[in-house]
mmCIF file of C-alpha atoms and ligand atoms in Angstrom:
data_model
loop_
_atom_site.group_PDB
_atom_site.id
_atom_site.type_symbol
_atom_site.label_atom_id
_atom_site.label_comp_id
_atom_site.label_asym_id
_atom_site.label_seq_id
_atom_site.Cartn_x
_atom_site.Cartn_y
_atom_site.Cartn_z
ATOM 1 C CA MET A 1 1.564 -54.380 64.110
ATOM 2 C CA LEU A 2 -1.904 -52.818 64.369
ATOM 3 C CA VAL A 3 -4.439 -54.867 66.343
ATOM 4 C CA SER A 4 -8.180 -54.316 66.819
ATOM 5 C CA SER A 5 -8.448 -50.962 68.578
ATOM 6 C CA LEU A 6 -10.276 -47.705 69.186
ATOM 7 C CA CYS A 7 -9.734 -44.446 67.340
ATOM 8 C CA ARG A 8 -6.924 -42.451 68.973
ATOM 9 C CA GLU A 9 -5.309 -39.181 67.959
ATOM 10 C CA GLU A 10 -1.801 -40.519 68.543
ATOM 11 C CA GLU A 11 -2.286 -43.147 65.839
ATOM 12 C CA LEU A 12 -4.055 -40.806 63.435
ATOM 13 C CA LYS A 13 -1.122 -38.380 63.607
ATOM 14 C CA SER A 14 1.568 -41.091 63.483
ATOM 15 C CA GLU A 15 4.061 -41.148 60.608
ATOM 16 C CA ARG A 16 2.739 -44.438 59.258
ATOM 17 C CA PHE A 17 -0.831 -43.048 59.029
ATOM 18 C CA LEU A 18 0.287 -39.684 57.611
ATOM 19 C CA TYR A 19 2.125 -41.474 54.803
ATOM 20 C CA TRP A 20 -1.180 -43.003 53.583
ATOM 21 C CA ALA A 21 -3.097 -39.769 54.223
ATOM 22 C CA ASP A 22 -0.781 -38.059 51.734
ATOM 23 C CA LEU A 23 -1.183 -40.859 49.213
ATOM 24 C CA ILE A 24 -5.001 -40.511 49.266
ATOM 25 C CA ARG A 25 -4.926 -36.700 49.621
ATOM 26 C CA SER A 26 -7.123 -36.210 46.520
ATOM 27 C CA ALA A 27 -9.938 -38.022 48.401
ATOM 28 C CA TRP A 28 -10.067 -35.542 51.319
ATOM 29 C CA ASP A 29 -8.028 -32.374 50.543
ATOM 30 C CA PHE A 30 -10.057 -31.521 47.473
ATOM 31 C CA ASP A 31 -8.134 -28.285 46.628
ATOM 32 C CA ASN A 32 -4.797 -30.010 47.232
ATOM 33 C CA SER A 33 -4.016 -27.208 49.689
ATOM 34 C CA GLY A 34 -1.529 -29.296 51.653
ATOM 35 C CA GLN A 35 -3.580 -28.962 54.826
ATOM 36 C CA PRO A 36 -2.781 -31.249 57.776
ATOM 37 C CA VAL A 37 -4.833 -34.389 58.204
ATOM 38 C CA TYR A 38 -8.313 -33.805 59.716
ATOM 39 C CA THR A 39 -8.719 -34.774 63.375
ATOM 40 C CA HIS A 40 -11.651 -36.882 62.273
ATOM 41 C CA ARG A 41 -12.507 -40.477 63.051
ATOM 42 C CA LYS A 42 -13.486 -41.245 59.447
ATOM 43 C CA MET A 43 -9.934 -40.370 58.415
ATOM 44 C CA TRP A 44 -8.621 -42.676 61.153
ATOM 45 C CA GLU A 45 -10.867 -45.511 59.906
ATOM 46 C CA TRP A 46 -9.637 -45.322 56.308
ATOM 47 C CA LEU A 47 -5.973 -44.988 57.291
ATOM 48 C CA PHE A 48 -6.269 -47.803 59.833
ATOM 49 C CA ILE A 49 -7.714 -50.211 57.258
ATOM 50 C CA ILE A 50 -4.987 -49.343 54.750
ATOM 51 C CA GLU A 51 -2.116 -49.625 57.247
ATOM 52 C CA ALA A 52 -3.411 -52.868 58.852
ATOM 53 C CA LEU A 53 -3.610 -54.499 55.395
ATOM 54 C CA HIS A 54 -0.232 -53.111 54.340
ATOM 55 C CA GLU A 55 1.445 -54.469 57.499
ATOM 56 C CA ARG A 56 0.094 -57.923 56.620
ATOM 57 C CA ASP A 57 1.520 -57.737 53.104
ATOM 58 C CA MET A 58 -1.914 -57.615 51.485
ATOM 59 C CA LEU A 59 -1.463 -54.567 49.255
ATOM 60 C CA ARG A 60 0.521 -55.870 46.295
ATOM 61 C CA PRO A 61 0.039 -57.561 42.924
ATOM 62 C CA GLY A 62 -1.375 -61.059 43.256
ATOM 63 C CA ARG A 63 -3.598 -60.246 46.238
ATOM 64 C CA ARG A 64 -7.408 -60.357 45.961
ATOM 65 C CA GLY A 65 -9.543 -58.051 48.112
ATOM 66 C CA LEU A 66 -13.284 -57.779 48.770
ATOM 67 C CA GLY A 67 -14.832 -54.517 50.016
ATOM 68 C CA PHE A 68 -18.305 -54.267 51.603
ATOM 69 C CA GLY A 69 -20.468 -51.121 51.718
ATOM 70 C CA VAL A 70 -17.627 -49.326 49.940
ATOM 71 C CA GLY A 71 -19.656 -46.198 49.194
ATOM 72 C CA GLN A 72 -17.205 -43.727 47.707
ATOM 73 C CA ASP A 73 -14.326 -44.545 50.008
ATOM 74 C CA PRO A 74 -10.854 -44.333 48.435
ATOM 75 C CA MET A 75 -9.701 -47.843 49.322
ATOM 76 C CA THR A 76 -10.959 -49.602 46.168
ATOM 77 C CA ALA A 77 -8.978 -47.308 43.883
ATOM 78 C CA LEU A 78 -5.907 -47.201 46.143
ATOM 79 C CA PHE A 79 -5.719 -50.997 46.456
ATOM 80 C CA ALA A 80 -6.199 -51.468 42.699
ATOM 81 C CA GLY A 81 -3.479 -48.863 42.072
ATOM 82 C CA LEU A 82 -1.157 -50.917 44.305
ATOM 83 C CA GLY A 83 -1.779 -53.962 42.108
ATOM 84 C CA CYS A 84 -4.563 -55.854 43.942
ATOM 85 C CA GLU A 85 -7.581 -57.407 42.225
ATOM 86 C CA ILE A 86 -10.656 -55.985 43.891
ATOM 87 C CA THR A 87 -14.329 -56.894 44.148
ATOM 88 C CA ALA A 88 -16.061 -53.756 45.433
ATOM 89 C CA THR A 89 -19.632 -54.150 46.704
ATOM 90 C CA ASP A 90 -22.425 -51.955 47.995
ATOM 91 C CA MET A 91 -26.120 -52.371 48.687
ATOM 92 C CA ASP A 92 -28.947 -52.177 46.170
ATOM 93 C CA PRO A 93 -29.322 -48.542 44.946
ATOM 94 C CA ASP A 94 -33.060 -48.312 45.777
ATOM 95 C CA ALA A 95 -32.512 -49.553 49.331
ATOM 96 C CA ALA A 96 -29.535 -47.182 49.664
ATOM 97 C CA ASP A 97 -31.667 -44.290 48.435
ATOM 98 C CA GLN A 98 -34.329 -45.066 51.034
ATOM 99 C CA ALA A 99 -31.706 -45.246 53.781
ATOM 100 C CA GLY A 100 -30.312 -41.835 52.789
ATOM 101 C CA TRP A 101 -26.891 -43.053 51.580
ATOM 102 C CA VAL A 102 -27.384 -41.758 48.035
ATOM 103 C CA GLU A 103 -28.401 -38.253 49.111
ATOM 104 C CA THR A 104 -25.313 -37.907 51.317
ATOM 105 C CA GLY A 105 -22.981 -39.183 48.571
ATOM 106 C CA GLN A 106 -22.025 -42.254 50.579
ATOM 107 C CA HIS A 107 -23.177 -45.005 48.235
ATOM 108 C CA ALA A 108 -21.627 -46.530 45.130
ATOM 109 C CA SER A 109 -23.783 -47.952 42.367
ATOM 110 C CA THR A 110 -21.265 -48.053 39.516
ATOM 111 C CA LEU A 111 -17.568 -48.637 38.921
ATOM 112 C CA GLU A 112 -17.018 -44.980 37.937
ATOM 113 C CA HIS A 113 -17.992 -43.854 41.437
ATOM 114 C CA LEU A 114 -15.010 -45.701 42.830
ATOM 115 C CA ASN A 115 -12.118 -43.971 41.062
ATOM 116 C CA GLY A 116 -13.501 -40.457 41.276
ATOM 117 C CA HIS A 117 -10.319 -39.169 42.926
ATOM 118 C CA GLY A 118 -7.995 -40.616 40.303
ATOM 119 C CA LEU A 119 -6.090 -42.876 42.718
ATOM 120 C CA CYS A 120 -5.654 -45.550 40.045
ATOM 121 C CA GLU A 121 -4.794 -45.344 36.337
ATOM 122 C CA PRO A 122 -8.137 -45.791 34.506
ATOM 123 C CA ASP A 123 -7.031 -48.786 32.399
ATOM 124 C CA GLU A 124 -5.546 -50.574 35.434
ATOM 125 C CA PHE A 125 -8.707 -49.782 37.373
ATOM 126 C CA ALA A 126 -10.899 -51.256 34.620
ATOM 127 C CA GLU A 127 -8.724 -54.378 34.526
ATOM 128 C CA ARG A 128 -8.488 -54.985 38.276
ATOM 129 C CA VAL A 129 -11.828 -53.888 39.752
ATOM 130 C CA ASP A 130 -15.264 -55.517 39.640
ATOM 131 C CA PHE A 131 -18.369 -54.014 41.155
ATOM 132 C CA ARG A 132 -21.314 -55.989 42.573
ATOM 133 C CA THR A 133 -24.472 -55.223 44.466
ATOM 134 C CA VAL A 134 -24.271 -57.166 47.741
ATOM 135 C CA ASP A 135 -26.426 -56.993 50.863
ATOM 136 C CA MET A 136 -24.101 -57.461 53.834
ATOM 137 C CA ASN A 137 -26.930 -59.332 55.589
ATOM 138 C CA HIS A 138 -26.887 -61.975 52.824
ATOM 139 C CA ILE A 139 -23.377 -62.502 51.469
ATOM 140 C CA PRO A 140 -23.487 -64.603 48.265
ATOM 141 C CA ALA A 141 -21.735 -67.980 48.601
ATOM 142 C CA ASP A 142 -19.598 -67.461 45.483
ATOM 143 C CA LEU A 143 -17.668 -64.617 47.106
ATOM 144 C CA ASP A 144 -14.811 -66.718 48.450
ATOM 145 C CA GLY A 145 -11.073 -67.274 48.214
ATOM 146 C CA TYR A 146 -10.081 -63.660 48.994
ATOM 147 C CA ASP A 147 -6.827 -62.646 50.700
ATOM 148 C CA PHE A 148 -8.514 -59.760 52.477
ATOM 149 C CA THR A 149 -11.869 -58.131 53.156
ATOM 150 C CA TRP A 150 -12.651 -54.643 54.432
ATOM 151 C CA SER A 151 -15.485 -52.288 55.307
ATOM 152 C CA ALA A 152 -15.490 -48.767 56.753
ATOM 153 C CA CYS A 153 -18.354 -47.516 58.835
ATOM 154 C CA ALA A 154 -20.874 -50.021 57.433
ATOM 155 C CA PHE A 155 -21.618 -53.032 59.651
ATOM 156 C CA GLU A 156 -23.333 -50.876 62.306
ATOM 157 C CA HIS A 157 -26.032 -50.144 59.698
ATOM 158 C CA LEU A 158 -27.348 -53.697 59.236
ATOM 159 C CA GLY A 159 -30.351 -53.419 61.582
ATOM 160 C CA SER A 160 -29.046 -54.678 64.922
ATOM 161 C CA ILE A 161 -25.977 -55.560 66.940
ATOM 162 C CA THR A 162 -26.654 -59.241 66.274
ATOM 163 C CA ARG A 163 -26.773 -58.685 62.521
ATOM 164 C CA GLY A 164 -23.481 -56.806 62.683
ATOM 165 C CA GLN A 165 -21.919 -59.682 64.614
ATOM 166 C CA GLU A 166 -23.342 -62.164 62.133
ATOM 167 C CA PHE A 167 -21.833 -60.174 59.255
ATOM 168 C CA ILE A 168 -18.390 -60.436 60.847
ATOM 169 C CA PHE A 169 -18.789 -64.208 61.231
ATOM 170 C CA GLU A 170 -20.161 -64.695 57.710
ATOM 171 C CA GLN A 171 -17.548 -62.575 55.940
ATOM 172 C CA MET A 172 -14.855 -64.925 57.340
ATOM 173 C CA ARG A 173 -16.138 -67.455 54.779
ATOM 174 C CA CYS A 174 -14.986 -65.137 51.985
ATOM 175 C CA LEU A 175 -11.347 -65.369 53.114
ATOM 176 C CA LYS A 176 -8.659 -67.938 52.387
ATOM 177 C CA PRO A 177 -7.043 -69.455 55.496
ATOM 178 C CA GLY A 178 -4.366 -66.922 56.465
ATOM 179 C CA GLY A 179 -6.472 -64.090 55.031
ATOM 180 C CA VAL A 180 -7.457 -61.016 57.025
ATOM 181 C CA GLY A 181 -10.619 -58.955 57.507
ATOM 182 C CA VAL A 182 -10.409 -55.312 58.640
ATOM 183 C CA HIS A 183 -13.724 -53.663 59.510
ATOM 184 C CA THR A 184 -14.518 -50.427 61.326
ATOM 185 C CA THR A 185 -17.670 -49.601 63.289
ATOM 186 C CA GLU A 186 -19.283 -47.598 66.147
ATOM 187 C CA PHE A 187 -18.103 -48.306 69.694
ATOM 188 C CA ASN A 188 -19.803 -47.210 72.924
ATOM 189 C CA VAL A 189 -17.172 -45.593 75.149
ATOM 190 C CA SER A 190 -19.567 -44.486 77.884
ATOM 191 C CA SER A 191 -21.380 -47.708 78.776
ATOM 192 C CA ASN A 192 -20.954 -51.444 78.671
ATOM 193 C CA ARG A 193 -24.645 -51.838 79.512
ATOM 194 C CA ARG A 194 -27.024 -49.360 77.875
ATOM 195 C CA THR A 195 -26.683 -48.844 74.125
ATOM 196 C CA ILE A 196 -28.519 -48.640 70.792
ATOM 197 C CA ALA A 197 -28.991 -52.320 69.916
ATOM 198 C CA THR A 198 -31.402 -52.118 66.964
ATOM 199 C CA GLY A 199 -32.197 -49.639 64.174
ATOM 200 C CA GLY A 200 -30.401 -47.740 61.420
ATOM 201 C CA THR A 201 -27.194 -47.207 63.388
ATOM 202 C CA VAL A 202 -26.245 -49.399 66.335
ATOM 203 C CA VAL A 203 -23.427 -48.854 68.812
ATOM 204 C CA PHE A 204 -21.382 -51.886 69.891
ATOM 205 C CA ARG A 205 -20.464 -52.257 73.566
ATOM 206 C CA ARG A 206 -17.299 -53.822 74.837
ATOM 207 C CA ARG A 207 -19.265 -56.935 75.788
ATOM 208 C CA ASP A 208 -20.631 -57.271 72.221
ATOM 209 C CA ILE A 209 -17.101 -57.132 70.845
ATOM 210 C CA ASP A 210 -15.748 -59.511 73.523
ATOM 211 C CA TRP A 211 -18.495 -62.033 72.779
ATOM 212 C CA MET A 212 -17.809 -61.827 69.061
ATOM 213 C CA ALA A 213 -14.050 -62.214 69.656
ATOM 214 C CA ASP A 214 -14.586 -65.317 71.811
ATOM 215 C CA HIS A 215 -16.811 -66.824 69.140
ATOM 216 C CA LEU A 216 -14.272 -66.098 66.396
ATOM 217 C CA ARG A 217 -11.446 -67.598 68.471
ATOM 218 C CA SER A 218 -13.546 -70.692 69.177
ATOM 219 C CA ARG A 219 -13.694 -71.159 65.372
ATOM 220 C CA GLY A 220 -9.887 -70.979 65.086
ATOM 221 C CA HIS A 221 -9.569 -67.340 63.965
ATOM 222 C CA SER A 222 -7.401 -64.828 65.770
ATOM 223 C CA LEU A 223 -7.708 -61.257 66.928
ATOM 224 C CA THR A 224 -6.235 -59.103 69.691
ATOM 225 C CA LEU A 225 -8.294 -56.360 71.328
ATOM 226 C CA ASP A 226 -7.066 -53.013 72.624
ATOM 227 C CA TYR A 227 -9.749 -50.833 74.252
ATOM 228 C CA ASP A 228 -7.536 -47.829 75.112
ATOM 229 C CA PRO A 229 -9.638 -44.744 74.147
ATOM 230 C CA GLY A 230 -6.610 -42.391 74.244
ATOM 231 C CA SER A 231 -5.990 -39.505 76.610
ATOM 232 C CA SER A 232 -5.051 -36.455 74.513
ATOM 233 C CA GLU A 233 -7.211 -33.321 74.515
ATOM 234 C CA ALA A 234 -8.703 -34.400 71.163
ATOM 235 C CA ASP A 235 -9.352 -37.920 72.518
ATOM 236 C CA ASN A 236 -11.223 -36.426 75.489
ATOM 237 C CA HIS A 237 -13.361 -34.057 73.429
ATOM 238 C CA VAL A 238 -16.920 -35.268 72.754
ATOM 239 C CA ASP A 239 -18.176 -33.517 69.617
ATOM 240 C CA THR A 240 -21.825 -32.413 69.374
ATOM 241 C CA PRO A 241 -23.639 -30.417 66.651
ATOM 242 C CA PRO A 242 -22.651 -27.987 65.232
ATOM 243 C CA PHE A 243 -19.583 -30.199 64.816
ATOM 244 C CA SER A 244 -16.086 -28.844 65.368
ATOM 245 C CA ASN A 245 -12.833 -29.804 63.679
ATOM 246 C CA THR A 246 -12.079 -32.263 66.470
ATOM 247 C CA HIS A 247 -14.265 -35.216 65.763
ATOM 248 C CA LEU A 248 -12.868 -38.400 67.281
ATOM 249 C CA LYS A 249 -15.660 -38.945 69.814
ATOM 250 C CA ILE A 250 -19.297 -37.972 69.300
ATOM 251 C CA LEU A 251 -22.586 -38.165 71.123
ATOM 252 C CA ILE A 252 -25.078 -40.612 69.564
ATOM 253 C CA GLY A 253 -28.289 -40.285 71.562
ATOM 254 C CA GLU A 254 -27.064 -40.424 75.152
ATOM 255 C CA HIS A 255 -23.977 -42.484 74.293
ATOM 256 C CA VAL A 256 -20.417 -41.326 73.756
ATOM 257 C CA ALA A 257 -19.159 -43.205 70.720
ATOM 258 C CA THR A 258 -15.966 -43.498 68.774
ATOM 259 C CA SER A 259 -14.752 -45.703 65.931
ATOM 260 C CA MET A 260 -13.371 -49.168 66.446
ATOM 261 C CA ALA A 261 -11.426 -51.235 63.939
ATOM 262 C CA LEU A 262 -11.485 -55.029 64.041
ATOM 263 C CA VAL A 263 -8.605 -56.988 62.547
ATOM 264 C CA VAL A 264 -9.433 -60.695 62.270
ATOM 265 C CA GLU A 265 -7.074 -63.285 60.837
ATOM 266 C CA LYS A 266 -8.610 -66.428 59.411
ATOM 267 C CA GLY A 267 -7.450 -69.695 60.891
ATOM 268 C CA SER A 268 -9.719 -72.574 59.963
ATOM 269 C CA PRO A 269 -10.704 -73.263 56.370
ATOM 270 C CA ASP A 270 -14.246 -74.413 57.242
ATOM 271 C CA GLY A 271 -17.566 -72.639 56.965
ATOM 272 C CA THR A 272 -18.668 -72.937 60.577
ATOM 273 C CA ASP A 273 -18.985 -69.292 61.530
ATOM 274 C CA LEU A 274 -22.751 -69.398 61.951
ATOM 275 C CA MET A 275 -24.535 -67.305 64.513
ATOM 276 C CA PRO A 276 -25.858 -69.371 67.454
ATOM 277 C CA SER A 277 -29.623 -69.787 67.015
ATOM 278 C CA THR A 278 -30.295 -68.434 70.537
ATOM 279 C CA MET A 279 -28.701 -65.113 69.542
ATOM 280 C CA ARG A 280 -30.712 -64.999 66.341
ATOM 281 C CA ALA A 281 -33.976 -65.644 68.229
ATOM 282 C CA ARG A 282 -33.122 -62.883 70.706
ATOM 283 C CA ASP A 283 -32.398 -60.543 67.814
ATOM 284 C CA TYR A 284 -35.801 -61.227 66.191
ATOM 285 C CA TRP A 285 -37.427 -60.510 69.542
ATOM 286 C CA LEU A 286 -35.558 -57.200 70.016
ATOM 287 C CA ARG A 287 -36.295 -56.054 66.467
ATOM 288 C CA ALA A 288 -39.973 -57.058 66.777
ATOM 289 C CA GLN A 289 -40.160 -55.021 70.010
ATOM 290 C CA GLN A 290 -38.636 -52.050 68.225
ATOM 291 C CA ALA A 291 -41.083 -52.360 65.317
ATOM 292 C CA VAL A 292 -44.045 -52.434 67.758
ATOM 293 C CA MET A 293 -42.681 -49.405 69.625
ATOM 294 C CA THR A 294 -42.286 -47.504 66.339
ATOM 295 C CA VAL A 295 -45.875 -48.292 65.307
ATOM 296 C CA VAL A 296 -47.209 -47.283 68.744
ATOM 297 C CA ALA A 297 -45.231 -44.008 68.656
ATOM 298 C CA ARG A 298 -46.550 -43.244 65.154
ATOM 299 C CA GLY A 299 -50.104 -44.035 66.282
ATOM 300 C CA ARG A 300 -49.737 -41.709 69.282
ATOM 301 C CA ARG A 301 -48.410 -38.893 67.076
ATOM 302 C CA LEU A 302 -51.329 -39.384 64.658
ATOM 303 C CA VAL A 303 -53.910 -39.326 67.468
ATOM 304 C CA ALA A 304 -52.275 -36.181 68.923
ATOM 305 C CA ARG A 305 -52.343 -34.493 65.505
ATOM 306 C CA LEU A 306 -55.984 -35.455 64.843
ATOM 307 C CA SER A 307 -57.178 -34.374 68.276
ATOM 308 C CA GLY A 308 -55.291 -31.057 67.830
ATOM 309 C CA ARG A 309 -57.097 -30.525 64.526
ATOM 310 C CA GLY A 310 -60.489 -31.217 66.126
ATOM 311 C CA ARG A 311 -60.085 -28.396 68.630
HETATM 312 C C1 SAM B 401 -21.479 -44.491 56.229
HETATM 313 S S1 SAM B 401 -21.452 -45.163 54.610
HETATM 314 C C2 SAM B 401 -19.750 -45.597 54.450
HETATM 315 C C3 SAM B 401 -19.304 -45.616 53.040
HETATM 316 C C4 SAM B 401 -17.804 -45.859 52.841
HETATM 317 N N1 SAM B 401 -17.423 -47.177 53.308
HETATM 318 C C5 SAM B 401 -16.974 -44.793 53.521
HETATM 319 O O1 SAM B 401 -16.218 -45.103 54.444
HETATM 320 O O2 SAM B 401 -17.059 -43.621 53.096
HETATM 321 C C6 SAM B 401 -22.255 -46.733 54.852
HETATM 322 C C7 SAM B 401 -22.195 -47.643 53.630
HETATM 323 O O3 SAM B 401 -22.767 -48.902 53.980
HETATM 324 C C8 SAM B 401 -23.624 -49.302 52.935
HETATM 325 N N2 SAM B 401 -24.628 -50.205 53.496
HETATM 326 C C9 SAM B 401 -25.569 -49.950 54.454
HETATM 327 N N3 SAM B 401 -26.322 -51.050 54.677
HETATM 328 C C10 SAM B 401 -25.839 -52.025 53.840
HETATM 329 C C11 SAM B 401 -26.210 -53.379 53.590
HETATM 330 N N4 SAM B 401 -27.222 -53.971 54.215
HETATM 331 N N5 SAM B 401 -25.492 -54.065 52.670
HETATM 332 C C12 SAM B 401 -24.464 -53.475 52.002
HETATM 333 N N6 SAM B 401 -24.072 -52.210 52.195
HETATM 334 C C13 SAM B 401 -24.752 -51.484 53.103
HETATM 335 C C14 SAM B 401 -24.211 -48.005 52.388
HETATM 336 O O4 SAM B 401 -24.745 -48.136 51.069
HETATM 337 C C15 SAM B 401 -22.954 -47.111 52.418
HETATM 338 O O5 SAM B 401 -22.188 -47.300 51.262
#
């Protein structure tokens, strides 16, 4: 059974992943050319989420699923087509526009966006899928009682590592005991020390994931971690712009990153997954520092521009 792990070519090209890749072909092989699956981490993330939920018997009639930051990913339509009742959510359209998600076609603001590849019969889709605007930093309390939750490539965009960790804790409240959350994100392969801890895209270190796992276990939830980054030629390639067709690891700033999927099974029925207040205070401090640094940098650029003009 799949456990929390890093993106690896071996898994991406495995029979169990290729089966799902074929089923969602209309979402990535737009001309239906029959081309082999892309050696791309986004592909791995989608297929991982689908397979991890399938292995836990989540993808069948009677199951209820909740997706966060779904954008235009194919999971909503696939899961509805397999009989699940789905609540698909994404952030407020204006905020998404400002963050650039609308321009790059990675945001969903209506139901129609979510079955664009025809993975579900339209009448079944209309019957089984609801869409809501939800900020992952403030999950509404009425979103509860789900069998499963998922998100692909979203919880690294919440403003800081701490906010991403808090999202993982908070979304456990949405699950029934015995339910499962599968969420993919950015993982720092090159350092367990230096990283991008605040801003539009953060990169989780092994210690951030370990800390989160310990906290989840202390609340009665379970997860197993596998940090093997793979060893094939594609696993060892670090892609930089202009990007190639081998895109499992990339350079973000000075950090080599890949995708990580977390699979967390809910144990306790309580709502005690709150972030420790010391972590929250530290997060405010880090984000305040970043805001000051941004203002100072802008001020310096303005002064440089004005003094250039004066010459
Ligand atoms: C990289 S896109 C991924 C979209 C989709 N899950 C996929 O795999 O193609 C990031 C998504 O996260 C959403 N997002 C970013 N910040 C969010 C927030 N605070 N609350 C909810 N969604 C957010 C964006 O609107 C976008 O849909």
